[in-house]
XYZ file of C-alpha atoms in Angstrom:
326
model
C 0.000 0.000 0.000
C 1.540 3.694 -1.065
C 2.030 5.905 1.964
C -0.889 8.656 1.870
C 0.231 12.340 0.830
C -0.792 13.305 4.587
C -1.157 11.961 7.956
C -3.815 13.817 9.697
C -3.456 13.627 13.180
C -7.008 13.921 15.620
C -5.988 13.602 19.640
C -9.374 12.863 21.142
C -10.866 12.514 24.984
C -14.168 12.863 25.611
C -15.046 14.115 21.955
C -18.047 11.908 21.165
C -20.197 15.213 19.546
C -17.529 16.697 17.417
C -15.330 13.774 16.424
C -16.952 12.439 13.360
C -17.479 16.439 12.039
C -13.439 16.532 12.636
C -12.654 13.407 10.403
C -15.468 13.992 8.077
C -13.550 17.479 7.103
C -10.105 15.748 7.237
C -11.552 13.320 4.882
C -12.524 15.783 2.404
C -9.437 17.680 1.707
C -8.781 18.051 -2.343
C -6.403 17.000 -4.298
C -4.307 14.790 -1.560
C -4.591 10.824 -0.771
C -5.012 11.281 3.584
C -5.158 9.280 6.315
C -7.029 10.101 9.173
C -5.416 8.748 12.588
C -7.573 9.600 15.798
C -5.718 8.676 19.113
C -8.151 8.538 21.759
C -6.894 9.128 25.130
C -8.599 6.990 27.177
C -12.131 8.516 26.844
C -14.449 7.471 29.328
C -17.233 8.311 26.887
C -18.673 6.725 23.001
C -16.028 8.809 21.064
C -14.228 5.295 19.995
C -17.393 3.721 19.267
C -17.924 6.911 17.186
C -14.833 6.738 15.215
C -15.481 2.727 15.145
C -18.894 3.481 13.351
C -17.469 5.582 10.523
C -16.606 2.453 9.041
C -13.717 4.052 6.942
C -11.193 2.608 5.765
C -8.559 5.461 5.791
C -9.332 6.190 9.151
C -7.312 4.721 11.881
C -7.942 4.373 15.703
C -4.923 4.650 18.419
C -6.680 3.367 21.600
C -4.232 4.901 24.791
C -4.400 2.815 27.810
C -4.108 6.252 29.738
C -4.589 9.193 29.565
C -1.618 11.156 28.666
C -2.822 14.610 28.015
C -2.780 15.919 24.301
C 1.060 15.703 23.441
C 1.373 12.330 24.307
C -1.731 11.671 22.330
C -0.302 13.641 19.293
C 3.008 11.240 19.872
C 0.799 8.221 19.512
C -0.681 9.272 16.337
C 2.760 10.868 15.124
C 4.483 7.145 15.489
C 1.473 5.863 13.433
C 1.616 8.037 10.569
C 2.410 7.274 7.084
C 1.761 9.888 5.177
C 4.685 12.450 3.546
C 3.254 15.033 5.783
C 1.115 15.078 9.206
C -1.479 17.729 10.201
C -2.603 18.161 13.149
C -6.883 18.402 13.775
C -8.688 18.950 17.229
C -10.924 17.222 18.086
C -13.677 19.970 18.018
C -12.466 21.844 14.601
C -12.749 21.571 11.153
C -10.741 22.321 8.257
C -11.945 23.112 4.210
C -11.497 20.986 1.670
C -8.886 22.860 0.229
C -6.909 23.699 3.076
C -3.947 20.743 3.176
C -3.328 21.310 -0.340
C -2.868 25.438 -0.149
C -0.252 24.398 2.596
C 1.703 21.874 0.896
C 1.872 23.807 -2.236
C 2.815 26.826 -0.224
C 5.490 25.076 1.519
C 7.225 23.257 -1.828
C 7.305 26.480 -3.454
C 9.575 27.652 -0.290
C 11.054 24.421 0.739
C 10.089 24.434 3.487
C 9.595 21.773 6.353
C 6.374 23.549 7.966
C 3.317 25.464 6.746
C 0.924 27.060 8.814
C -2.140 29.461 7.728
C -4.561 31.435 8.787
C -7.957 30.275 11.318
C -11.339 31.553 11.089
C -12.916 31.812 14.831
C -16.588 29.903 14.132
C -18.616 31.221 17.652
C -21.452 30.215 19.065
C -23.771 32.428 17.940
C -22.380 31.905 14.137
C -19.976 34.646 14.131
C -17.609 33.831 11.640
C -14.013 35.984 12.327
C -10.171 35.668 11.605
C -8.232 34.972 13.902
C -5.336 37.180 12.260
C -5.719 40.045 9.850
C -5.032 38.484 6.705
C -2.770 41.739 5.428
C -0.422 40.927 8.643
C 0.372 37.423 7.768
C 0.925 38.106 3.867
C 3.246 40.678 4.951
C 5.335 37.526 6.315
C 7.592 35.650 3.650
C 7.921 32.921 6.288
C 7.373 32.456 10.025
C 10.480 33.298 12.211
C 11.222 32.017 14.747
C 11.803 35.459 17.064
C 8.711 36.775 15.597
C 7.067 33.066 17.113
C 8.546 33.608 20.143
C 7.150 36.898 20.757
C 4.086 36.307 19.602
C 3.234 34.039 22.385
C 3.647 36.067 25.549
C 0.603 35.815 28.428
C -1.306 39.338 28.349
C -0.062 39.949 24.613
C -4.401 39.632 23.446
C -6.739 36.634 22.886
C -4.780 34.713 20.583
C -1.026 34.249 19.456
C 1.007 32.231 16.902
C 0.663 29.198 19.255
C -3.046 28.621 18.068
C -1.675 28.010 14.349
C -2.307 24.434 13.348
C 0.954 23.811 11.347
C 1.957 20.799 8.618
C 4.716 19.001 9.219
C 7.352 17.055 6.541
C 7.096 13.948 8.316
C 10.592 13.439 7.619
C 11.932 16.578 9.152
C 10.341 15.666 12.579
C 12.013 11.820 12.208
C 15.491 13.667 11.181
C 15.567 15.810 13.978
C 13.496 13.834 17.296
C 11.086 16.171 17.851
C 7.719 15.803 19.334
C 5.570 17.379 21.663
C 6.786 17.821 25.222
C 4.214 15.417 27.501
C 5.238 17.124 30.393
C 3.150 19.915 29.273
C -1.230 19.985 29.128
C -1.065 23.335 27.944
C 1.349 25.118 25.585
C 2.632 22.071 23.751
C 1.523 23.265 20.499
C 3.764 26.202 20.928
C 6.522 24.291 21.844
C 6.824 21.719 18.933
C 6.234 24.463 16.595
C 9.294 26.740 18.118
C 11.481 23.442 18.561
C 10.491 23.049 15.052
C 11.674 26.639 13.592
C 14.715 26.527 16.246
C 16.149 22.920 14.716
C 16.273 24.809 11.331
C 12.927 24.104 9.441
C 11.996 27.161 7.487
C 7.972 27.679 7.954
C 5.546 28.901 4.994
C 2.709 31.130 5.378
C -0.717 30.599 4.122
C -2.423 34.585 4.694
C -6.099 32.848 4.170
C -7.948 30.622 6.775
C -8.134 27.260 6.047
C -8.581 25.880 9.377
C -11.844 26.406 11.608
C -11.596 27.070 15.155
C -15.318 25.728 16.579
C -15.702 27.905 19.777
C -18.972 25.774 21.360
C -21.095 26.768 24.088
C -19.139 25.738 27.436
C -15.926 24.839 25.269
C -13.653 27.273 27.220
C -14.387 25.918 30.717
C -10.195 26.624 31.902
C -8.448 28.856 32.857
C -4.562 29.572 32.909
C -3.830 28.552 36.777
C -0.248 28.878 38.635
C 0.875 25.124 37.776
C -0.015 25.373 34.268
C 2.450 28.410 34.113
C 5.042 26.531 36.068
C 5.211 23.553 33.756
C 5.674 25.678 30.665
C 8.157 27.712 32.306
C 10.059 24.247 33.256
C 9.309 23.113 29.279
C 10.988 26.486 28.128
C 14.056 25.099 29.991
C 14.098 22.032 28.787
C 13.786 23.619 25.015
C 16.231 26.129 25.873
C 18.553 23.279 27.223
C 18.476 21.644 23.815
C 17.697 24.602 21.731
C 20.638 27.510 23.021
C 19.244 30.747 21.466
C 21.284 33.697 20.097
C 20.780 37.238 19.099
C 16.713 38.143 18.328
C 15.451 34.896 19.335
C 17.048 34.961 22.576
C 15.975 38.535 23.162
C 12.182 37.586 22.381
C 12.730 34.471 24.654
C 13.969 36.598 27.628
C 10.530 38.702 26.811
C 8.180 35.529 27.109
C 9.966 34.318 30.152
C 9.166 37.778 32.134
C 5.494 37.795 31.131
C 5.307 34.300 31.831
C 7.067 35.408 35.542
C 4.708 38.185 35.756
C 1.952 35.910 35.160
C 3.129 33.841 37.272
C 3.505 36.679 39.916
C -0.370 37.736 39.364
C -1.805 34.256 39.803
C -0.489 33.952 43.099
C -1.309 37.072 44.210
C -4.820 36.527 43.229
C -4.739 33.051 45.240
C -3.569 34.991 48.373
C -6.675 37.858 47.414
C -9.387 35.377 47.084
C -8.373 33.716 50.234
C -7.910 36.943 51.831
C -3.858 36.195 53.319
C -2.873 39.826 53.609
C 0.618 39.035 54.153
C 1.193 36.039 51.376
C -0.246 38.670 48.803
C 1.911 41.386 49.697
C 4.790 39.318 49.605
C 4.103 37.919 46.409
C 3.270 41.656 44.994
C 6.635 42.555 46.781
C 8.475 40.108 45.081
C 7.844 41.249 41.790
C 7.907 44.740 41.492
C 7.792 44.838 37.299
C 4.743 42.553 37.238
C 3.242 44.073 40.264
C 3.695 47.705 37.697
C 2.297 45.839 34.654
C -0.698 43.789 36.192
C -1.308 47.212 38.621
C -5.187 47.849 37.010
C -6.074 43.909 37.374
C -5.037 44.008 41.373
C -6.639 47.022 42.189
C -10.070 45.500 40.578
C -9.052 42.126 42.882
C -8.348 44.560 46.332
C -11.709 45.552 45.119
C -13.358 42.659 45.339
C -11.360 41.349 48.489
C -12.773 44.200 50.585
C -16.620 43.398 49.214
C -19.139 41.983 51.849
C -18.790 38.167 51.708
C -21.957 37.945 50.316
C -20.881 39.375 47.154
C -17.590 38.183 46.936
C -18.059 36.291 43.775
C -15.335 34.346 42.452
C -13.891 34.751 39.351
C -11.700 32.557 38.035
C -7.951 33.761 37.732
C -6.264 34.146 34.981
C -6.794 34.015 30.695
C -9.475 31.557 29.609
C -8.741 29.243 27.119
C -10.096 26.337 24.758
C -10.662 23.322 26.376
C -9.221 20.569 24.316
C -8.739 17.487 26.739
């Protein structure tokens, strides 16, 4: 059997209503032979019954006997592709059928190793919006990996190069060992993306959205909490320890360290706030004098709040909100 053109790779947990939508659109791409490889991560709910009932023969199920969190689901399905290239899907999002082959042909133009493009932000209410101005990515001949780096600082806006979706050469990713960090449940996107651009892989731009980013009712149900921050600052490390940065990358590394510091700084003072330890919060403010200066408007609102009545001391959860994917 010839390997497929591209690998598309779905890590699922819990994704019984969406899955089938998500392979359904992964099936459909134009132009390209793809396999569709779902690695469910030990749902407790129908979703592999629901892949099981597609019945289709290019689609493959990778049944986890835990639950690893999404990178080590993404491994699973990585070590089970075939194809020339692998995509990565949610398990809640869509892409159009013409969206795989805009990438590759953008990226074989460039030679390059990666492609990423543009997402439309599907809402709830049917609100259809970009997720980047289109005239700001065509303005990029390629994705850099400073310009990544920056991008994806906490308190930058809503979204950041780290929500891209990018294609891989499958080949590139073998070459080099790379593969999502499973130490991290948040952030590993971003970090297989930068390992990616920092082991030398040059990264095509598609301006246009191709990929649809389903924002349900109830999907974003987290929020970014202190350990979450702490394990991507200790997967930084480890990328830094194999990935030594120089001149404009290392300066827009130092950058996304601090804010991820500062957020780091805010969290906990929040945790003292909410449970009203005077002293723990103004330590922690103490501690950090720059984020205490750049998060100044979100404490006063929490000091706010802290000297309420109990009664309507609501609380609100700390932090960004985010997309819950499993």
């Amino acid at each position: 059997m010839s390997a497929p053109d591209v690998s598309v790779v779905i890590a699922a947990y819990n994704a019984v209503d969406t899955i089938q939508r998500a392979i359904g659109s992964a099936l459909k791409q134009d132009g390209l032979s793809v396999e569709v490889i779902v690695a469910d991560d030990r749902s407790t709910d129908a979703t592999r019954a629901a892949v099981a009932a597609l019945g289709a023969p290019a689609v493959r199920l990778v049944a986890l006997d835990s639950n690893k969190g999404p990178g080590g689901a993404r491994n699973a399905g990585f070590a089970a592709a075939r194809g020339r290239w692998i995509a990565v899907l949610d398990s809640d999002d869509t892409m159009r059928p013409d969206r795989l082959r805009r990438l590759i042909a953008a990226a074989e133009r460039q030679d390059a190793a990666i492609a990423v493009d543009n997402l439309d932000v599907l809402h709830g209410d049917g609100r259809i919006e970009p997720m980047f101005p289109t005239t700001r990515l065509a303005a990029m001949p390629h994705m850099a990996l400073p310009a990544f780096i920056d991008s994806n600082r906490i308190f930058r806006g809503t979204h950041n190069f780290g929500y891209m979706k990018p294609i891989f050469r499958r080949a590139f990713l073998e070459y080099n060992d790379l593969a999502y960090d499973e130490g991290l449940r948040i952030g590993e996107d971003y970090l297989l993306l930068a390992a990616a651009l920092a082991a030398g892989g040059r990264c095509a731009i598609v301006p246009e959205a191709g990929y649809l980013y389903h924002i349900r009712e109830g999907s974003i149900s987290r929020v970014l909490r202190l350990d979450h921050v702490e394990a991507m600052l200790a997967g930084d490390q480890r990328f830094l320890a194999r990935f030594p940065l120089e001149g404009h990358a290392a300066r827009a590394q130092r950058r996304r360290t601090r804010s991820l510091r500062e957020a780091h700084a805010f969290l906990a003072l929040v945790h003292h706030l909410k449970n009203r330890s005077l002293g723990s919060a103004l330590r922690a403010a103490l501690g950090d004098p720059v984020a205490l200066r750049h998060l100044s408007m979100p404490i006063a609102a929490r000091w706010r709040r802290l000297t309420a009545p109990p009664a309507s001391h609501a609380a609100a959860a700390p932090g960004q909100p985010f997309k819950n994917k499993g």
